[in-house]
Amino acid sequence: MSLVETMEIVLWAILGTIGVAVFGIFVGLLYKGIDRKLVAHMQARYGPPIRQPFWDMVKLFVKETVVPEHATPWLFNLAPIIALAASIATLLYLPIGGFQPILSGEGDLILVLYLLIIPSLAMVIGGFASGSPYATVGAQREMVLMMSYEFPLAITIITIAWQLKNTFADHPFSLATIFSQPVWGTVGIVGLLGFILLLLVLLLVTPGEISKMPFDAPEAETEIAGGLLVEYSGRNLGLFYLADAVKTVVMGSLIVAIFFPYNLSTILGIGGIMAPVVDVVFYFIKLLLVILFAVSLVRVAVARLKIDQIVYTYWIPLTLMSLIGLLLIMFDSTSLFHISLGW
């Protein structure tokens, strides 16, 4: 590879990263506004304007950033930067609007699984570094929450990769493979039921990943005054707010990439310059519906759970649901294999 080609690849990666970062922040804040408006109407309230999250960001970034007296300053200030950077880095590996991701490899799903942990770990580190007893309690709850939802999430990811491997896919842990070979077409009726269960699990893992009701025990304003974010203000709080917005887009895009990777232009046979436009609009609609069902409806329908209830929910019902989905897909794959051999 020549020096010019290398420079072009590096330049494309830099520009793509900047574009994805701007996209993730803008869309994340926009969907936050839509989510708050929808929830308000569900609760018979008028609610804030959709542009309110953008105003909140401007207000936070012009306010003074206060570092607590008993905090560890460098760690306290570094945590929100790491949270935002990790959220944006995760988005680089996800296909957006029918386009291939900026970065890709043979183990995208595993890498994304690890990258999703970093923003939560950054919040834990920031909570402990603040020196506040409320933040310490919130950080402990966040660690318990992470250990709770990672198990059903891991089962879901491994099941999808296992099924793709059964179809003789070259790279079963690659999102590009899922994008080109949707999982719904690899199974029969029994397997479809299994994937529906896995979809429900991933939808319920999403509010835990982004600490939304009813899984927002680490922040719980009415109990621990904001928890691990209680001492954050100004720019630092704004960075955590942006990280949360981007991670919402990440979780929604991950569900879309795994379970709904279809392009409307392909389905309708649309070509030319209109094809990418139609696909991008279709992506936004899919993303909005995922956020509606995974975030908005859940936090309207269910009150905040206690931390022991959260652990029980993820470790018992959702883990069992993901295991049942795995067994259904395994049974379906075995049946299809026997049929193909004429047994």
Short mmCIF file of C-alpha atoms in Angstrom, two decimals:
data_model
loop_
_atom_site.label_atom_id
_atom_site.label_comp_id
_atom_site.label_asym_id
_atom_site.label_seq_id
_atom_site.Cartn_x
_atom_site.Cartn_y
_atom_site.Cartn_z
CA MET A 1 0.00 0.00 0.00
CA SER A 2 1.42 3.37 -1.02
CA LEU A 3 1.81 6.38 1.25
CA VAL A 4 -0.96 8.23 -0.60
CA GLU A 5 -3.43 5.36 -0.11
CA THR A 6 -2.51 5.16 3.57
CA MET A 7 -3.06 8.90 3.99
CA GLU A 8 -6.43 8.62 2.25
CA ILE A 9 -7.52 5.83 4.62
CA VAL A 10 -6.38 7.80 7.68
CA LEU A 11 -8.09 10.98 6.42
CA TRP A 12 -11.30 9.05 5.74
CA ALA A 13 -11.18 7.52 9.24
CA ILE A 14 -10.67 10.96 10.85
CA LEU A 15 -13.44 12.64 8.86
CA GLY A 16 -15.73 9.65 9.40
CA THR A 17 -15.12 9.74 13.15
CA ILE A 18 -15.91 13.46 13.31
CA GLY A 19 -19.06 12.94 11.23
CA VAL A 20 -20.25 9.99 13.34
CA ALA A 21 -19.55 11.94 16.55
CA VAL A 22 -21.60 14.93 15.36
CA PHE A 23 -24.34 12.59 14.14
CA GLY A 24 -24.47 10.64 17.40
CA ILE A 25 -24.61 13.77 19.57
CA PHE A 26 -27.21 15.54 17.43
CA VAL A 27 -29.48 12.51 16.96
CA GLY A 28 -29.07 11.48 20.60
CA LEU A 29 -30.16 14.90 21.88
CA LEU A 30 -32.99 15.03 19.33
CA TYR A 31 -34.31 11.63 20.38
CA LYS A 32 -33.99 12.63 24.03
CA GLY A 33 -36.30 15.54 23.29
CA ILE A 34 -38.75 13.31 21.40
CA ASP A 35 -38.67 10.75 24.22
CA ARG A 36 -39.43 13.39 26.87
CA LYS A 37 -42.26 14.79 24.77
CA LEU A 38 -43.80 11.36 24.17
CA VAL A 39 -43.55 10.40 27.84
CA ALA A 40 -45.16 13.69 28.86
CA HIS A 41 -48.12 13.09 26.55
CA MET A 42 -48.47 9.51 27.85
CA GLN A 43 -48.73 10.98 31.36
CA ALA A 44 -51.25 13.66 30.28
CA ARG A 45 -48.64 16.44 30.54
CA TYR A 46 -47.58 19.01 27.95
CA GLY A 47 -43.88 18.39 28.46
CA PRO A 48 -40.80 20.38 27.42
CA PRO A 49 -40.14 21.30 23.78
CA ILE A 50 -38.22 18.77 21.69
CA ARG A 51 -35.27 21.19 21.49
CA GLN A 52 -34.96 21.32 25.31
CA PRO A 53 -31.95 18.92 25.48
CA PHE A 54 -29.99 21.25 23.19
CA TRP A 55 -30.76 24.19 25.51
CA ASP A 56 -29.71 22.08 28.50
CA MET A 57 -26.36 21.39 26.82
CA VAL A 58 -25.73 25.05 26.13
CA LYS A 59 -26.62 25.92 29.73
CA LEU A 60 -24.34 23.23 31.19
CA PHE A 61 -21.34 24.14 29.04
CA VAL A 62 -21.48 27.84 29.96
CA LYS A 63 -21.83 27.16 33.69
CA GLU A 64 -18.90 26.84 36.06
CA THR A 65 -17.47 23.36 36.57
CA VAL A 66 -17.10 22.71 40.29
CA VAL A 67 -14.69 20.07 41.59
CA PRO A 68 -15.50 18.86 45.14
CA GLU A 69 -12.94 19.53 47.85
CA HIS A 70 -12.46 15.85 48.71
CA ALA A 71 -12.44 14.62 45.10
CA THR A 72 -9.53 13.25 43.10
CA PRO A 73 -9.51 16.08 40.51
CA TRP A 74 -7.77 14.44 37.53
CA LEU A 75 -9.87 11.28 37.76
CA PHE A 76 -13.05 13.26 38.45
CA ASN A 77 -12.51 15.35 35.28
CA LEU A 78 -11.30 12.46 33.12
CA ALA A 79 -14.30 10.15 33.73
CA PRO A 80 -16.88 12.07 31.62
CA ILE A 81 -14.41 12.41 28.73
CA ILE A 82 -13.82 8.64 28.72
CA ALA A 83 -17.58 7.99 28.85
CA LEU A 84 -18.27 10.18 25.81
CA ALA A 85 -15.25 8.93 23.85
CA ALA A 86 -16.19 5.27 24.43
CA SER A 87 -19.80 5.89 23.37
CA ILE A 88 -18.67 7.53 20.13
CA ALA A 89 -16.10 4.76 19.52
CA THR A 90 -18.85 2.14 19.83
CA LEU A 91 -20.94 3.97 17.24
CA LEU A 92 -18.05 3.71 14.75
CA TYR A 93 -18.57 -0.06 14.56
CA LEU A 94 -22.30 0.09 13.85
CA PRO A 95 -23.92 0.41 10.40
CA ILE A 96 -25.96 3.62 10.22
CA GLY A 97 -28.66 4.45 7.71
CA GLY A 98 -27.81 1.57 5.40
CA PHE A 99 -24.13 2.54 5.23
CA GLN A 100 -21.26 0.32 6.31
CA PRO A 101 -19.58 1.22 9.64
CA ILE A 102 -16.46 3.37 9.69
CA LEU A 103 -14.53 0.60 11.46
CA SER A 104 -15.15 -3.12 11.13
CA GLY A 105 -13.51 -6.44 11.82
CA GLU A 106 -14.14 -10.12 12.38
CA GLY A 107 -15.21 -9.73 16.04
CA ASP A 108 -17.34 -6.57 16.01
CA LEU A 109 -20.01 -8.00 18.31
CA ILE A 110 -17.50 -8.95 21.00
CA LEU A 111 -15.73 -5.59 20.73
CA VAL A 112 -19.03 -3.70 20.98
CA LEU A 113 -19.92 -5.79 24.02
CA TYR A 114 -16.74 -4.61 25.76
CA LEU A 115 -17.00 -1.01 24.57
CA LEU A 116 -20.52 -0.76 26.03
CA ILE A 117 -19.06 -1.41 29.48
CA ILE A 118 -16.61 1.52 29.38
CA PRO A 119 -19.12 4.41 29.80
CA SER A 120 -20.64 2.68 32.81
CA LEU A 121 -17.20 2.04 34.28
CA ALA A 122 -16.32 5.69 33.72
CA MET A 123 -19.40 6.72 35.68
CA VAL A 124 -18.41 4.34 38.48
CA ILE A 125 -14.89 5.76 38.56
CA GLY A 126 -16.24 9.31 38.53
CA GLY A 127 -18.63 8.51 41.36
CA PHE A 128 -15.90 7.05 43.56
CA ALA A 129 -13.50 9.89 42.63
CA SER A 130 -16.00 12.56 43.72
CA GLY A 131 -15.65 11.65 47.40
CA SER A 132 -19.39 11.94 48.01
CA PRO A 133 -21.20 9.23 50.04
CA TYR A 134 -24.23 9.56 47.74
CA ALA A 135 -22.01 9.07 44.67
CA THR A 136 -20.33 6.08 46.33
CA VAL A 137 -23.70 4.40 46.85
CA GLY A 138 -24.65 5.21 43.25
CA ALA A 139 -21.34 3.78 41.96
CA GLN A 140 -21.89 0.56 43.91
CA ARG A 141 -25.39 0.26 42.46
CA GLU A 142 -24.02 0.87 38.95
CA MET A 143 -21.54 -1.97 39.34
CA VAL A 144 -24.30 -4.32 40.49
CA LEU A 145 -26.47 -3.20 37.57
CA MET A 146 -23.64 -3.89 35.11
CA MET A 147 -23.13 -7.39 36.48
CA SER A 148 -26.87 -8.01 36.20
CA TYR A 149 -27.59 -7.14 32.57
CA GLU A 150 -24.29 -8.40 31.08
CA PHE A 151 -25.29 -12.07 31.46
CA PRO A 152 -28.51 -12.02 29.37
CA LEU A 153 -26.83 -9.62 26.91
CA ALA A 154 -23.89 -12.00 26.44
CA ILE A 155 -26.23 -14.97 25.93
CA THR A 156 -28.09 -13.03 23.24
CA ILE A 157 -24.92 -12.08 21.37
CA ILE A 158 -23.43 -15.58 21.57
CA THR A 159 -26.70 -17.15 20.36
CA ILE A 160 -26.79 -14.91 17.31
CA ALA A 161 -23.16 -15.67 16.46
CA TRP A 162 -23.73 -19.41 17.01
CA GLN A 163 -26.66 -19.39 14.60
CA LEU A 164 -24.68 -17.51 11.95
CA LYS A 165 -21.86 -20.04 12.32
CA ASN A 166 -24.38 -22.81 11.64
CA THR A 167 -25.14 -21.12 8.31
CA PHE A 168 -21.42 -21.41 7.48
CA ALA A 169 -20.85 -17.66 7.69
CA ASP A 170 -17.15 -16.76 7.49
CA HIS A 171 -17.23 -14.22 10.32
CA PRO A 172 -20.22 -14.93 12.64
CA PHE A 173 -19.19 -12.22 15.14
CA SER A 174 -19.06 -9.53 12.45
CA LEU A 175 -21.86 -6.97 12.17
CA ALA A 176 -21.19 -6.84 8.43
CA THR A 177 -22.16 -10.52 8.25
CA ILE A 178 -25.43 -9.85 10.11
CA PHE A 179 -26.09 -6.84 7.89
CA SER A 180 -25.75 -8.95 4.75
CA GLN A 181 -27.48 -12.04 6.19
CA PRO A 182 -30.39 -11.11 8.52
CA VAL A 183 -30.90 -13.66 11.30
CA TRP A 184 -34.63 -14.07 10.64
CA GLY A 185 -33.91 -15.83 7.34
CA THR A 186 -31.63 -18.45 8.90
CA VAL A 187 -34.26 -20.25 11.02
CA GLY A 188 -37.67 -21.86 10.85
CA ILE A 189 -40.80 -21.11 12.88
CA VAL A 190 -39.38 -22.40 16.17
CA GLY A 191 -36.21 -20.38 15.65
CA LEU A 192 -38.30 -17.29 14.90
CA LEU A 193 -39.88 -17.62 18.35
CA GLY A 194 -36.39 -17.89 19.82
CA PHE A 195 -35.22 -14.71 18.10
CA ILE A 196 -38.36 -12.87 19.22
CA LEU A 197 -37.47 -13.76 22.82
CA LEU A 198 -33.89 -12.55 22.28
CA LEU A 199 -35.21 -9.31 20.80
CA LEU A 200 -37.37 -8.75 23.89
CA VAL A 201 -34.35 -9.42 26.11
CA LEU A 202 -32.24 -6.88 24.23
CA LEU A 203 -35.06 -4.32 24.39
CA LEU A 204 -35.20 -4.74 28.19
CA VAL A 205 -31.43 -4.65 28.55
CA THR A 206 -31.38 -1.25 26.80
CA PRO A 207 -32.89 0.83 29.66
CA GLY A 208 -30.43 -0.84 32.04
CA GLU A 209 -27.49 0.02 29.77
CA ILE A 210 -28.46 3.70 29.72
CA SER A 211 -29.80 3.78 33.33
CA LYS A 212 -33.38 4.69 32.50
CA MET A 213 -36.52 3.88 34.45
CA PRO A 214 -37.15 1.40 35.94
CA PHE A 215 -33.42 0.55 36.10
CA ASP A 216 -32.10 3.97 37.18
CA ALA A 217 -31.28 2.98 40.78
CA PRO A 218 -27.65 4.25 40.45
CA GLU A 219 -28.94 7.83 39.99
CA ALA A 220 -32.31 7.74 41.81
CA GLU A 221 -32.77 11.46 42.55
CA THR A 222 -35.44 10.86 45.19
CA GLU A 223 -33.24 8.41 47.11
CA ILE A 224 -29.58 9.38 46.67
CA ALA A 225 -29.90 12.89 45.20
CA GLY A 226 -28.56 11.95 41.76
CA GLY A 227 -26.22 9.20 42.92
CA LEU A 228 -22.94 8.99 41.04
CA LEU A 229 -23.63 12.30 39.25
CA VAL A 230 -24.53 14.26 42.40
CA GLU A 231 -21.23 16.19 42.51
CA TYR A 232 -20.97 16.82 38.77
CA SER A 233 -21.79 20.20 37.28
CA GLY A 234 -21.08 22.41 34.30
CA ARG A 235 -19.02 20.97 31.45
CA ASN A 236 -18.40 17.62 33.18
CA LEU A 237 -22.11 17.00 33.71
CA GLY A 238 -22.71 18.07 30.12
CA LEU A 239 -20.22 15.48 28.87
CA PHE A 240 -21.98 12.73 30.82
CA TYR A 241 -25.29 13.98 29.39
CA LEU A 242 -23.86 13.76 25.85
CA ALA A 243 -22.45 10.29 26.55
CA ASP A 244 -25.91 9.16 27.64
CA ALA A 245 -27.44 10.61 24.47
CA VAL A 246 -24.88 8.91 22.21
CA LYS A 247 -25.21 5.59 24.06
CA THR A 248 -28.97 5.71 23.48
CA VAL A 249 -28.28 5.93 19.74
CA VAL A 250 -25.71 3.12 20.11
CA MET A 251 -28.15 0.73 21.78
CA GLY A 252 -30.90 1.57 19.32
CA SER A 253 -28.55 1.17 16.34
CA LEU A 254 -27.26 -2.14 17.73
CA ILE A 255 -30.78 -3.57 17.91
CA VAL A 256 -31.54 -2.26 14.43
CA ALA A 257 -28.29 -3.73 13.05
CA ILE A 258 -28.91 -7.17 14.57
CA PHE A 259 -32.64 -7.63 14.13
CA PHE A 260 -33.76 -5.08 11.51
CA PRO A 261 -30.87 -4.61 9.06
CA TYR A 262 -33.17 -4.28 6.06
CA ASN A 263 -33.00 -1.36 3.62
CA LEU A 264 -36.29 0.00 2.31
CA SER A 265 -34.74 0.81 -1.07
CA THR A 266 -33.95 -2.88 -1.59
CA ILE A 267 -37.43 -3.97 -0.54
CA LEU A 268 -39.17 -1.43 -2.82
CA GLY A 269 -36.62 -1.67 -5.63
CA ILE A 270 -35.64 1.99 -5.44
CA GLY A 271 -32.38 2.93 -7.10
CA GLY A 272 -30.30 5.97 -7.92
CA ILE A 273 -29.81 8.95 -5.65
CA MET A 274 -33.11 8.31 -3.86
CA ALA A 275 -31.97 4.94 -2.48
CA PRO A 276 -29.66 6.27 0.27
CA VAL A 277 -32.17 8.99 1.17
CA VAL A 278 -34.96 6.44 1.62
CA ASP A 279 -32.67 4.13 3.62
CA VAL A 280 -31.57 6.92 5.98
CA VAL A 281 -35.18 7.97 6.64
CA PHE A 282 -36.12 4.33 7.20
CA TYR A 283 -33.21 3.98 9.65
CA PHE A 284 -34.44 6.98 11.66
CA ILE A 285 -37.93 5.49 11.82
CA LYS A 286 -36.57 2.11 13.00
CA LEU A 287 -34.38 3.84 15.58
CA LEU A 288 -37.31 5.89 16.87
CA LEU A 289 -39.51 2.80 17.22
CA VAL A 290 -36.77 0.92 19.10
CA ILE A 291 -36.28 3.82 21.53
CA LEU A 292 -40.05 4.13 21.93
CA PHE A 293 -40.49 0.47 22.93
CA ALA A 294 -37.21 0.02 24.83
CA VAL A 295 -37.11 3.32 26.72
CA SER A 296 -40.26 5.45 26.59
CA LEU A 297 -42.98 2.83 27.10
CA VAL A 298 -40.98 0.94 29.73
CA ARG A 299 -40.32 3.96 31.96
CA VAL A 300 -43.92 5.11 31.71
CA ALA A 301 -45.36 1.69 32.53
CA VAL A 302 -43.04 0.64 35.39
CA ALA A 303 -41.92 2.48 38.52
CA ARG A 304 -38.29 2.49 39.63
CA LEU A 305 -37.12 -0.92 40.87
CA LYS A 306 -34.97 -1.43 43.93
CA ILE A 307 -31.48 -2.72 43.28
CA ASP A 308 -32.34 -6.25 44.46
CA GLN A 309 -35.39 -6.25 42.17
CA ILE A 310 -33.18 -5.18 39.27
CA VAL A 311 -30.75 -8.04 39.92
CA TYR A 312 -33.63 -10.51 40.15
CA THR A 313 -35.21 -9.22 36.93
CA TYR A 314 -32.03 -9.58 34.88
CA TRP A 315 -30.65 -12.76 36.44
CA ILE A 316 -33.89 -14.79 36.63
CA PRO A 317 -36.67 -13.85 34.15
CA LEU A 318 -34.48 -12.26 31.44
CA THR A 319 -31.67 -14.80 31.70
CA LEU A 320 -34.20 -17.63 31.53
CA MET A 321 -35.87 -15.93 28.56
CA SER A 322 -32.54 -15.65 26.73
CA LEU A 323 -31.71 -19.29 27.51
CA ILE A 324 -35.11 -20.43 26.24
CA GLY A 325 -34.49 -18.42 23.07
CA LEU A 326 -31.12 -20.15 22.71
CA LEU A 327 -32.69 -23.61 23.17
CA LEU A 328 -35.43 -22.86 20.63
CA ILE A 329 -32.88 -21.75 18.05
CA MET A 330 -30.70 -24.79 18.74
CA PHE A 331 -33.72 -27.10 18.38
CA ASP A 332 -34.77 -25.35 15.17
CA SER A 333 -31.26 -25.58 13.69
CA THR A 334 -31.01 -29.28 14.56
CA SER A 335 -34.41 -29.96 12.97
CA LEU A 336 -33.49 -28.09 9.80
CA PHE A 337 -30.18 -29.97 9.64
CA HIS A 338 -31.93 -33.34 9.90
CA ILE A 339 -34.49 -32.35 7.28
CA SER A 340 -31.72 -31.27 4.89
CA LEU A 341 -30.11 -34.72 5.30
CA GLY A 342 -33.42 -36.48 4.76
CA TRP A 343 -33.56 -37.94 8.30
#
